Coordinates of C-alpha atoms and ligand atoms in Angstrom, one line a residue:
M111 CA 16.9 4.9 -93.4
S112 CA 19.1 3.6 -90.7
E113 CA 21.7 2.5 -93.8
I114 CA 22.1 6.3 -94.9
E115 CA 25.9 7.6 -93.5
R116 CA 25.0 11.2 -92.7
E117 CA 27.8 13.9 -91.5
A118 CA 27.0 15.1 -88.1
M119 CA 27.4 18.5 -86.3
E120 CA 26.7 19.0 -82.6
Y121 CA 25.1 22.9 -81.5
D122 CA 23.8 23.4 -78.0
V123 CA 20.3 24.5 -79.2
V124 CA 18.7 22.6 -82.9
I125 CA 15.8 25.2 -83.9
V126 CA 13.8 24.2 -86.4
G127 CA 11.5 26.6 -88.5
A128 CA 12.4 30.8 -88.6
G129 CA 9.2 32.3 -87.8
P130 CA 8.7 34.3 -85.0
A131 CA 9.3 31.8 -82.1
G132 CA 12.6 30.4 -83.5
L133 CA 13.9 33.5 -84.4
S134 CA 13.2 34.3 -80.9
A135 CA 14.6 31.8 -79.2
A136 CA 17.9 32.1 -81.8
I137 CA 18.3 35.9 -80.9
R138 CA 17.8 35.1 -76.7
L139 CA 20.1 31.8 -76.0
K140 CA 22.8 34.1 -77.7
Q141 CA 22.0 37.5 -75.7
L142 CA 22.1 35.2 -72.9
D143 CA 25.4 33.2 -73.5
A144 CA 27.1 34.8 -76.7
D145 CA 29.0 31.1 -76.5
L146 CA 26.2 28.9 -77.3
D147 CA 26.1 27.4 -80.7
V148 CA 23.1 27.7 -82.0
V149 CA 21.6 27.0 -85.2
V150 CA 18.5 27.4 -87.2
L151 CA 16.8 25.5 -90.3
E152 CA 13.9 27.1 -92.8
K153 CA 12.2 25.1 -95.4
G154 CA 11.5 28.2 -97.1
S155 CA 13.7 29.5 -99.8
E156 CA 14.8 32.3 -97.5
V157 CA 13.5 33.5 -94.4
G158 CA 10.1 35.1 -94.7
A159 CA 9.5 33.2 -98.0
H160 CA 6.7 30.9 -95.7
I161 CA 5.3 33.4 -93.1
L162 CA 1.9 34.7 -94.2
S163 CA 0.5 36.4 -91.1
G164 CA 0.4 39.8 -92.9
A165 CA -0.6 40.8 -89.3
V166 CA -1.7 43.6 -86.8
L167 CA 1.3 42.5 -84.5
D168 CA 1.7 43.8 -80.6
P169 CA 4.7 44.4 -80.1
C170 CA 4.6 43.0 -75.9
G171 CA 7.1 40.4 -77.5
L172 CA 9.4 42.1 -79.2
D173 CA 9.3 44.8 -76.6
A174 CA 10.2 41.9 -74.3
L175 CA 13.1 40.6 -77.0
I176 CA 14.7 43.4 -78.2
P177 CA 13.7 46.8 -76.2
D178 CA 15.6 49.2 -78.5
W179 CA 13.6 47.3 -81.8
K180 CA 12.8 51.1 -83.1
E181 CA 16.3 52.0 -83.0
K182 CA 17.4 48.9 -84.2
G183 CA 15.6 49.7 -87.6
A184 CA 12.5 47.1 -87.0
P185 CA 9.9 47.3 -89.7
L186 CA 7.2 48.8 -87.5
N187 CA 6.2 51.5 -89.6
T188 CA 2.4 51.4 -89.7
P189 CA 0.6 52.4 -86.3
V190 CA -2.7 51.4 -85.8
K191 CA -4.9 54.4 -85.8
E192 CA -8.2 53.5 -86.5
D193 CA -10.2 50.2 -85.5
N194 CA -13.8 49.0 -87.3
F195 CA -15.6 46.0 -86.2
Y196 CA -18.6 45.2 -88.9
M197 CA -21.6 42.4 -88.6
L198 CA -22.2 42.2 -92.6
G199 CA -25.3 41.1 -94.5
A200 CA -26.0 40.7 -98.0
A201 CA -26.2 44.1 -99.2
G202 CA -25.1 46.0 -96.2
E203 CA -23.6 46.0 -92.9
V204 CA -24.1 47.2 -89.3
R205 CA -20.6 48.9 -87.2
I206 CA -20.3 47.1 -83.7
P207 CA -19.4 50.1 -81.4
N208 CA -16.1 49.6 -79.7
F209 CA -16.7 50.7 -76.9
P210 CA -18.8 47.5 -75.4
M211 CA -15.9 45.4 -76.8
P212 CA -13.4 44.3 -73.6
P213 CA -10.2 46.1 -73.2
L214 CA -8.0 43.2 -74.7
M215 CA -9.5 43.8 -78.4
N216 CA -8.1 47.0 -78.4
N217 CA -5.4 47.6 -81.3
H218 CA -4.2 50.7 -80.2
G219 CA -0.4 50.7 -80.0
N220 CA -0.5 47.5 -82.3
Y221 CA 1.3 47.8 -85.6
I222 CA 0.5 46.4 -89.6
V223 CA 3.3 44.8 -90.4
S224 CA 4.2 42.7 -92.8
M225 CA 5.5 39.7 -90.4
G226 CA 7.9 37.9 -93.4
N227 CA 9.5 41.2 -93.4
V228 CA 9.8 41.6 -89.5
C229 CA 11.1 37.9 -89.8
R230 CA 13.7 39.0 -92.5
W231 CA 14.6 41.8 -90.0
M232 CA 14.6 39.8 -86.7
A233 CA 17.2 37.1 -88.8
E234 CA 19.9 39.7 -89.1
Q235 CA 19.3 40.5 -85.6
A236 CA 20.5 37.0 -84.8
E237 CA 23.3 36.5 -87.5
E238 CA 24.7 39.7 -85.6
L239 CA 24.5 37.5 -82.4
G240 CA 26.3 35.2 -84.0
V241 CA 23.5 32.7 -84.7
E242 CA 23.5 30.2 -87.8
I243 CA 20.9 30.2 -90.0
F244 CA 20.4 27.8 -92.9
P245 CA 17.1 28.3 -94.9
G246 CA 16.2 26.0 -97.8
M247 CA 16.8 23.5 -95.4
A248 CA 13.4 21.5 -94.3
C249 CA 14.2 19.0 -91.5
S250 CA 12.6 16.1 -92.7
E251 CA 13.1 13.5 -89.8
L252 CA 14.2 13.6 -86.0
V253 CA 16.9 11.6 -84.6
Y254 CA 16.3 9.7 -81.0
G255 CA 19.0 8.9 -78.4
D256 CA 20.0 6.0 -76.9
N257 CA 17.6 7.0 -74.0
G258 CA 14.4 7.8 -76.5
E259 CA 15.0 11.6 -76.4
V260 CA 15.1 13.4 -79.1
K261 CA 18.9 14.4 -80.1
G262 CA 18.4 16.1 -83.1
V263 CA 17.2 16.7 -86.9
V264 CA 18.0 15.5 -90.2
A265 CA 18.3 18.4 -92.6
G266 CA 19.3 19.2 -96.4
V267 CA 17.5 15.9 -98.2
F268 CA 17.3 16.8 -101.5
G269 CA 16.9 15.4 -105.2
L270 CA 15.1 12.0 -103.9
E271 CA 13.7 9.7 -106.9
A272 CA 10.0 10.1 -107.3
D273 CA 9.1 6.5 -105.1
G274 CA 11.3 8.7 -102.1
S275 CA 13.6 6.1 -102.7
Y276 CA 17.5 7.2 -102.7
G277 CA 18.9 7.3 -106.6
P278 CA 22.0 9.0 -107.9
G279 CA 21.1 12.6 -107.3
T280 CA 19.9 12.4 -103.9
E281 CA 21.9 14.2 -101.1
P282 CA 21.4 12.8 -98.1
G283 CA 21.5 15.5 -95.7
M284 CA 23.2 16.0 -92.4
E285 CA 22.3 15.2 -89.0
L286 CA 22.0 18.4 -86.3
H287 CA 22.1 17.2 -82.8
G288 CA 21.9 19.4 -80.0
K289 CA 21.6 19.6 -76.1
Y290 CA 17.8 20.7 -77.0
V291 CA 15.7 20.9 -80.1
F292 CA 13.4 23.4 -80.5
L293 CA 10.6 23.0 -82.6
S294 CA 8.9 26.4 -83.7
E295 CA 7.5 25.0 -87.2
G296 CA 4.6 26.8 -86.6
V297 CA 0.7 25.3 -86.7
R298 CA 0.6 21.8 -87.7
G299 CA 4.2 21.2 -87.6
S300 CA 5.2 17.8 -89.0
L301 CA 7.6 16.6 -86.3
A302 CA 6.1 18.5 -84.3
K303 CA 2.7 16.1 -84.8
E304 CA 5.5 13.5 -84.3
V305 CA 6.3 14.2 -81.2
I306 CA 2.9 15.3 -79.7
A307 CA 2.1 11.6 -80.8
K308 CA 5.0 9.8 -79.5
Y309 CA 5.1 11.0 -76.0
N310 CA 1.3 11.5 -75.6
L311 CA 1.2 15.2 -75.4
Q312 CA -2.0 16.0 -76.2
D313 CA -3.3 13.4 -73.6
G314 CA -5.5 15.5 -70.8
K315 CA -6.2 18.1 -73.3
E316 CA -8.7 19.6 -75.7
P317 CA -7.9 18.5 -78.8
Q318 CA -6.7 21.4 -80.9
K319 CA -8.8 23.0 -83.5
F320 CA -8.1 25.2 -86.5
G321 CA -9.1 27.7 -89.0
V322 CA -8.0 28.2 -92.4
G323 CA -6.5 32.0 -93.5
M324 CA -6.5 33.2 -97.0
K325 CA -4.8 36.4 -98.0
E326 CA -4.4 39.0 -100.9
I327 CA -2.2 42.0 -100.8
W328 CA -4.0 44.9 -102.5
E329 CA -2.8 47.6 -104.4
I330 CA -5.5 50.0 -104.1
D331 CA -6.6 53.4 -105.5
P332 CA -4.5 55.9 -103.2
A333 CA -7.8 58.1 -102.7
K334 CA -9.5 55.2 -100.9
H335 CA -6.0 54.2 -98.6
N336 CA -6.0 54.9 -95.1
E337 CA -2.6 54.0 -93.6
G338 CA -3.4 52.3 -90.2
E339 CA -7.1 51.9 -90.6
V340 CA -8.1 48.2 -89.5
T341 CA -11.3 46.5 -90.0
H342 CA -12.5 42.6 -89.3
T343 CA -15.8 41.8 -90.2
M344 CA -18.2 38.8 -89.3
G345 CA -21.6 37.2 -91.0
W346 CA -22.2 37.2 -94.5
P347 CA -21.2 35.3 -96.7
L348 CA -20.5 32.3 -94.3
G349 CA -23.8 33.0 -92.5
S350 CA -25.0 30.0 -90.0
N351 CA -22.5 27.5 -92.3
A352 CA -19.3 28.1 -90.9
G353 CA -17.5 30.5 -88.3
G354 CA -15.0 33.2 -89.4
G355 CA -14.6 36.3 -90.5
S356 CA -12.5 38.8 -92.6
F357 CA -9.4 41.5 -92.2
V358 CA -8.6 44.4 -94.2
Y359 CA -5.2 46.2 -93.1
H360 CA -3.9 49.1 -94.9
L361 CA -0.2 49.3 -94.2
E362 CA 2.1 51.5 -96.6
N363 CA 1.9 52.4 -100.0
N364 CA -1.0 52.2 -100.8
Q365 CA -1.1 48.4 -100.1
V366 CA -3.9 46.4 -98.2
Y367 CA -3.9 43.2 -96.6
V368 CA -7.6 41.5 -97.5
G369 CA -8.0 38.2 -95.5
F370 CA -10.5 35.7 -94.6
V371 CA -10.5 33.0 -91.8
V372 CA -12.4 29.7 -92.3
H373 CA -13.3 27.8 -88.8
L374 CA -12.6 24.2 -90.0
N375 CA -15.3 22.3 -87.2
Y376 CA -18.0 23.2 -90.1
K377 CA -20.1 20.3 -90.6
N378 CA -21.0 20.9 -94.1
P379 CA -18.3 19.2 -96.6
H380 CA -19.6 20.9 -99.7
L381 CA -18.2 24.3 -98.2
F382 CA -15.4 25.7 -100.3
P383 CA -13.8 28.3 -97.8
Y384 CA -11.5 29.7 -100.5
M385 CA -15.2 30.9 -102.3
E386 CA -16.1 31.8 -99.8
F387 CA -13.0 34.5 -99.2
Q388 CA -13.7 35.2 -102.7
R389 CA -17.5 35.9 -102.3
F390 CA -16.6 38.1 -99.7
K391 CA -14.8 40.5 -101.9
H392 CA -18.0 41.4 -103.7
H393 CA -20.0 42.8 -100.8
P394 CA -20.6 46.2 -101.7
K395 CA -18.4 47.6 -99.3
V396 CA -15.6 45.8 -100.1
A397 CA -15.6 45.8 -103.7
A398 CA -15.9 49.9 -103.5
L399 CA -12.7 49.8 -102.1
L400 CA -11.0 47.1 -103.7
E401 CA -12.4 48.4 -107.1
G402 CA -9.9 49.8 -109.6
G403 CA -6.6 48.3 -107.7
K404 CA -5.0 45.0 -108.4
R405 CA -4.2 41.4 -106.2
V406 CA -0.5 41.5 -106.4
A407 CA 0.2 38.4 -104.0
Y408 CA -2.0 35.3 -102.5
G409 CA -1.1 32.7 -100.1
A410 CA -3.0 31.1 -97.2
R411 CA -1.9 29.2 -94.1
A412 CA -4.0 27.1 -91.0
I413 CA -4.6 28.8 -87.7
S414 CA -4.6 27.5 -84.8
E415 CA -7.3 28.0 -82.3
G416 CA -7.9 25.9 -80.2
G417 CA -6.3 28.3 -77.8
Y418 CA -5.5 27.3 -73.7
Q419 CA -7.2 24.2 -73.1
S420 CA -5.6 22.9 -76.1
M421 CA -1.9 23.6 -75.8
P422 CA -0.4 20.2 -75.6
K423 CA 2.1 19.4 -72.8
M424 CA 5.0 21.4 -74.5
V425 CA 8.2 19.6 -73.5
A426 CA 9.2 16.4 -74.1
P427 CA 12.7 14.7 -73.2
G428 CA 15.2 16.8 -75.4
V429 CA 12.3 18.8 -77.2
A430 CA 10.5 21.8 -77.0
L431 CA 7.4 23.0 -78.6
L432 CA 7.1 26.5 -79.4
G433 CA 4.6 29.3 -80.8
C434 CA 1.7 28.2 -82.7
S435 CA 3.5 24.5 -83.2
V436 CA 1.8 24.1 -79.6
G437 CA -1.0 26.4 -80.3
M438 CA -0.6 30.1 -78.9
V439 CA -3.5 32.3 -81.1
N440 CA -5.6 34.8 -79.2
V441 CA -8.5 33.6 -81.1
P442 CA -10.8 36.9 -80.8
R443 CA -7.5 38.9 -81.1
I444 CA -6.3 36.9 -83.8
K445 CA -3.1 37.3 -83.2
G446 CA -0.2 34.9 -82.2
N447 CA 2.7 36.2 -83.1
H448 CA 3.5 38.2 -79.5
N449 CA 2.7 35.0 -77.9
A450 CA 5.2 32.9 -80.5
M451 CA 7.8 35.8 -79.6
L452 CA 7.0 35.2 -75.6
S453 CA 7.4 31.5 -76.0
G454 CA 10.7 31.8 -77.6
K455 CA 11.9 33.6 -75.4
A456 CA 10.7 31.5 -72.6
A457 CA 12.3 28.2 -74.3
A458 CA 15.4 30.3 -74.8
E459 CA 15.4 30.8 -70.8
A460 CA 14.9 27.5 -70.0
A461 CA 17.4 25.9 -72.5
F462 CA 20.4 28.3 -70.9
D463 CA 19.5 27.7 -67.2
A464 CA 19.6 23.9 -68.3
I465 CA 22.6 24.1 -70.1
K466 CA 24.6 26.0 -67.6
A467 CA 23.3 23.4 -64.7
D468 CA 25.3 20.5 -67.4
R469 CA 22.0 19.2 -68.6
S470 CA 20.7 18.4 -71.6
G471 CA 18.1 15.9 -73.3
D472 CA 15.7 16.3 -70.5
E473 CA 12.7 18.2 -70.4
L474 CA 12.7 21.7 -69.8
T475 CA 9.8 22.1 -67.4
D476 CA 10.3 25.6 -66.4
Y477 CA 9.3 26.3 -70.0
E478 CA 6.3 24.8 -69.7
V479 CA 5.8 26.6 -66.1
E480 CA 6.4 29.7 -67.5
V481 CA 3.9 30.1 -70.5
R482 CA 0.8 28.3 -68.5
T483 CA 1.6 30.7 -65.9
G484 CA 2.8 33.8 -67.5
A485 CA 1.8 36.2 -70.0
I486 CA 1.2 34.0 -72.9
G487 CA -1.1 31.8 -70.3
Q488 CA -3.2 35.0 -68.9
D489 CA -3.8 36.3 -72.6
L490 CA -5.0 32.9 -73.4
K491 CA -7.0 32.2 -70.4
K492 CA -9.1 34.9 -70.8
V493 CA -10.3 34.5 -74.0
R494 CA -10.6 30.5 -73.6
N495 CA -14.5 30.6 -74.0
V496 CA -14.8 32.7 -76.9
K497 CA -14.4 29.7 -79.2
P498 CA -16.0 27.1 -77.3
L499 CA -19.2 29.5 -77.3
W500 CA -19.0 30.3 -81.1
S501 CA -18.7 26.7 -82.4
K502 CA -21.8 25.4 -80.1
W503 CA -23.9 28.7 -80.0
G504 CA -23.4 30.7 -83.1
L505 CA -22.7 34.2 -84.1
V506 CA -24.6 36.3 -82.2
A507 CA -25.2 34.3 -78.9
S508 CA -21.6 33.7 -79.2
L509 CA -20.8 37.8 -79.4
M510 CA -23.0 38.5 -76.8
L511 CA -21.3 35.7 -74.1
G512 CA -18.0 35.4 -75.4
G513 CA -18.5 39.2 -74.9
M514 CA -19.4 39.2 -71.3
D515 CA -17.0 36.1 -70.4
M516 CA -13.9 38.2 -71.9
W517 CA -14.9 40.8 -69.6
T518 CA -15.5 39.1 -66.4
N519 CA -12.1 37.8 -66.9
T520 CA -10.5 41.1 -67.4
F521 CA -11.3 41.0 -63.4
G522 CA -10.0 37.6 -63.3
F523 CA -13.1 35.5 -62.8
S524 CA -15.3 33.6 -65.4
L525 CA -19.2 32.7 -64.3
L526 CA -18.5 30.0 -67.7
G527 CA -15.2 27.8 -66.1
T528 CA -13.4 26.7 -69.1
L529 CA -15.5 25.0 -72.0
K530 CA -14.6 21.9 -73.9
H531 CA -14.2 22.4 -77.8
G532 CA -15.2 18.5 -78.2
K533 CA -14.6 17.4 -81.0
N534 CA -11.2 17.5 -83.8
D535 CA -11.7 19.7 -86.9
A536 CA -11.9 16.3 -89.2
E537 CA -14.5 14.7 -86.9
S538 CA -17.1 17.7 -87.4
T539 CA -17.3 17.1 -91.2
E540 CA -21.1 15.3 -91.6
D541 CA -22.1 13.3 -94.3
A542 CA -22.7 15.2 -97.3
S543 CA -26.4 13.5 -98.2
K544 CA -27.4 15.9 -94.9
H545 CA -26.5 19.2 -96.4
K546 CA -27.2 21.1 -99.2
P547 CA -24.4 22.1 -101.8
I548 CA -23.6 25.5 -102.2
D549 CA -23.9 27.3 -105.4
Y550 CA -21.2 29.7 -105.3
P551 CA -20.8 32.7 -108.6
K552 CA -18.2 32.2 -110.4
P553 CA -14.9 34.5 -110.0
D554 CA -15.3 37.4 -112.5
G555 CA -11.3 38.0 -112.8
K556 CA -11.8 41.6 -111.8
L557 CA -12.1 41.4 -107.9
S558 CA -12.4 37.5 -107.5
F559 CA -10.3 35.0 -108.8
D560 CA -9.9 31.1 -109.7
R561 CA -8.0 29.0 -107.6
L562 CA -5.2 28.3 -109.5
T563 CA -4.8 32.0 -110.9
N564 CA -4.4 33.2 -107.5
V565 CA -2.1 30.3 -106.5
S566 CA -0.1 31.6 -109.1
F567 CA 0.5 34.9 -107.1
S568 CA 1.7 32.9 -104.4
M569 CA 4.9 32.4 -106.4
T570 CA 4.7 28.5 -105.1
N571 CA 7.5 26.1 -106.6
H572 CA 7.6 22.5 -106.1
E573 CA 10.2 20.1 -108.3
E574 CA 8.0 18.1 -110.0
S575 CA 10.6 15.2 -110.1
Q576 CA 10.1 15.2 -106.3
P577 CA 8.1 12.2 -104.2
C578 CA 4.7 13.5 -103.4
H579 CA 4.9 15.2 -100.1
L580 CA 0.9 14.9 -99.4
R581 CA 1.0 11.3 -98.5
L582 CA -2.7 9.0 -98.5
A583 CA -2.6 6.4 -96.0
D584 CA -5.1 4.5 -98.2
D585 CA -4.8 5.6 -101.6
S586 CA -8.2 4.2 -102.5
L587 CA -10.1 5.6 -99.5
P588 CA -10.6 9.0 -101.5
V589 CA -12.4 7.6 -104.3
S590 CA -14.0 5.0 -101.8
V591 CA -14.8 6.2 -98.8
N592 CA -14.4 10.6 -99.0
L593 CA -16.3 10.6 -102.6
P594 CA -19.7 8.7 -101.6
K595 CA -19.7 9.7 -97.9
F596 CA -18.4 13.6 -98.1
A597 CA -18.1 14.3 -101.7
E598 CA -14.8 14.6 -101.1
P599 CA -14.1 17.6 -99.4
A600 CA -10.2 17.7 -100.2
Q601 CA -11.6 19.6 -103.3
R602 CA -12.8 22.3 -101.7
Y603 CA -11.2 22.7 -98.8
C604 CA -7.7 23.1 -99.9
P605 CA -7.0 26.8 -101.0
A606 CA -4.6 25.9 -103.5
G607 CA -6.2 23.4 -106.0
V608 CA -4.2 20.4 -104.8
Y609 CA -7.1 17.7 -104.8
E610 CA -9.1 16.9 -107.7
V611 CA -11.6 14.4 -108.6
V612 CA -11.7 13.2 -112.3
Q613 CA -13.8 11.2 -114.0
E614 CA -14.0 10.6 -117.7
E615 CA -16.3 8.4 -119.2
G616 CA -16.8 5.1 -119.0
S617 CA -14.2 4.9 -116.5
D618 CA -14.2 5.2 -113.0
P619 CA -13.5 8.6 -110.6
R620 CA -9.7 8.8 -109.9
F621 CA -8.5 11.0 -107.1
I622 CA -5.5 13.0 -108.1
V623 CA -3.0 15.0 -106.0
N624 CA -1.4 18.1 -107.8
F625 CA 1.5 19.0 -105.0
Q626 CA 2.9 21.0 -107.4
N627 CA 0.4 23.9 -106.1
C628 CA 0.7 23.2 -102.4
V629 CA 1.3 26.4 -100.5
H630 CA 1.9 24.4 -97.1
C631 CA -0.9 25.5 -95.4
K632 CA -1.6 21.9 -93.5
T633 CA -5.5 22.3 -94.1
C634 CA -5.6 18.5 -95.7
D635 CA -3.6 17.3 -92.8
I636 CA -6.1 18.8 -90.6
K637 CA -9.2 18.6 -92.0
D638 CA -9.5 15.5 -93.8
P639 CA -12.7 13.4 -92.6
S640 CA -10.8 10.3 -92.6
Q641 CA -7.5 11.3 -91.5
N642 CA -5.8 9.6 -94.4
I643 CA -3.4 12.9 -95.7
T644 CA -0.5 12.9 -94.0
W645 CA 1.8 16.7 -94.9
V646 CA 5.3 15.9 -94.5
T647 CA 8.3 18.3 -95.5
P648 CA 9.2 18.5 -99.3
Q649 CA 12.9 19.7 -100.3
G650 CA 14.1 23.1 -98.8
G651 CA 13.3 25.9 -100.9
D652 CA 10.0 24.0 -102.4
G653 CA 6.4 26.0 -101.6
P654 CA 5.6 29.5 -101.7
N655 CA 7.9 32.1 -102.2
Y656 CA 6.0 35.0 -100.1
P657 CA 6.7 38.7 -100.9
N658 CA 6.1 40.9 -98.2
M659 CA 3.5 38.7 -96.7
Ligands
LIG978 C1 -4.3 34.3 -92.6 C2 -3.2 34.6 -91.1 C3 -4.1 35.7 -90.5 C4 -3.0 35.8 -89.3 N1 -2.9 37.4 -88.4 C5 -2.4 37.6 -87.5 C6 -2.2 39.0 -86.9 O1 -2.7 40.0 -87.4 N2 -1.7 39.5 -86.1 C7 -0.8 38.2 -85.4 O2 -0.3 38.4 -84.1 N3 -0.8 37.1 -85.9 C8 -1.6 36.5 -86.7 N4 -1.8 34.9 -86.8 C9 -1.4 34.0 -86.4 C10 0.3 33.9 -86.8 O3 0.9 34.1 -87.9 C11 1.4 32.9 -85.5 O4 0.9 33.0 -84.4 C12 2.5 32.9 -86.1 O5 3.0 32.8 -87.2 C13 3.4 31.8 -85.0 O6 4.5 31.9 -85.3 P1 5.8 30.3 -85.4 O7 6.7 31.5 -85.4 O8 5.1 29.6 -84.4 O9 5.0 30.2 -87.0 P2 5.1 30.5 -88.4 O10 5.1 31.9 -88.3 O11 5.0 29.5 -89.0 O12 6.8 30.0 -88.5 C14 7.2 28.5 -88.7 C15 8.4 28.8 -89.6 O13 8.8 27.4 -89.6 C16 9.5 27.1 -90.9 N5 9.2 25.3 -90.7 C17 8.1 24.3 -90.9 N6 8.6 22.9 -90.4 C18 10.0 22.9 -91.0 C19 10.4 22.2 -90.9 N7 10.0 21.0 -91.0 N8 11.8 22.2 -91.3 C20 12.0 23.5 -91.6 N9 11.2 25.1 -91.5 C21 10.3 24.1 -91.0 C22 8.2 27.6 -91.5 O14 8.4 27.3 -93.0 C23 8.0 28.9 -91.1 O15 9.0 29.5 -91.7 C24 -2.3 35.0 -88.3 C25 -2.1 33.8 -88.9 C26 -2.8 33.0 -89.9 C27 -2.9 32.3 -90.8

């Protein structure tokens, strides 16, 4: 690419990704010094277009960043007023009382929000402070300086030829240089992945772990709607096949977020996370809520689950990783937005101090220290053993042991120390021959839907003439290795139906990549057992267009 001539623009801080982490960093930088030049680049067609986490938000991040967020009209309109937890069986459920839960699991004081709308509002706050925000601008490459430091990004490459080469209609984009570059791309960021590998940032840490989260927005019968109600479930339909569970949040306007997370360390390659989600909605308790309603949106995104012991080193020369590009989700609480915001604030403060001291292009060590020892580290440390316990001991034992460990951690100690995760999620997949295929009921079109119909409710769009942004290191491997060994699980783990194995009579099976359907969840990049698929960013504006997820 060195022969491509591009214009370059100089900034103090270049921020990749307008999620809660990136926007918080931008706001804090301008709060500290209105004269700093700060730019935020976002691949979604607008801020919020790629934000999925219809969420219970712990406002502690916002409190720290914009203490008068209420007066400023932040869209936190639905306080949590009821918090339920159920263990599901196929035909019934058992309510787990709230009193044995450690206090950190309490949702009192939290809000049910559309994070897409929260990000849209944060972007307005940032722009009022003078931050430049460019949506529809994907950052596709890192730019390195003479000393090997990250000095910027390439953004805004449009109109590549289908083979990835430059043609007459290609816009080469521009370089945006900064004294520091913040990568706040969310979970499994493509540039963050490059930085983690280049500077060996994961060395000495546990592997990052993930889940795939799928979500639908439903409009339900007002008689069944209970604004402010939060419900989490575990158990059926996953049983012992995989870890995970559901969330059902009643927000405003008779709408409900119905979501399902499957931990990606499952062993059985026949497991079909999307169909587990669809099946879940047929549980009598859930069906009773949704019957008569309609699904108005669908989306999916990976969620980081490794927590405290999996956070890579988060700074390298010229660059800092923020939010879920590091992996800051508190797994038992299913919450990461508050930590994403706090990390943005901390990175901004470290960069401000460095720039004031005439530094640039070096490591923002103070940021890393603040994350590990400050509010984020304290939040994640208390729950660090929940995920490894779940992976090792299954649901019931881990609920008891994990609950006990969270309690003792509340008082500052753990009898278990810090448990390891062991394998990464790709390595967890076992041979198909060791497991039975799972028979999933057909979607009924009322409560459950086939994947492609649901994908149309994510308003996903990719220009067909564009190069495929799901790169196979070896084109033949899906059929030569993954199919015989793992029954090619890409056909099932992708929640958007991107991957198919097609076999016509008399010909060899073919692996098809329908990249146009991709909702940018990154599950393939994580779970492919051969680690043969790399997700790179397509051109800006492509991908889902979530309304108020
Ligand atoms: C199903 C699900 C449910 C969840 N529920 C909750 C919840 O209830 N409460 C909670 O607190 N947390 C929840 N989380 C976790 C929460 O979503 C994350 O912790 C949070 O989104 C992290 O914020 P972030 O800013 O790091 O990344 P993100 O929110 O993912 O934002 C990253 C942004 O960067 C953009 N981007 C990425 N790469 C590029 C690139 N190369 N160029 C330009 N732009 C780029 C993306 O389009 C996106 O807009 C949930 C997650 C999932 C998947």
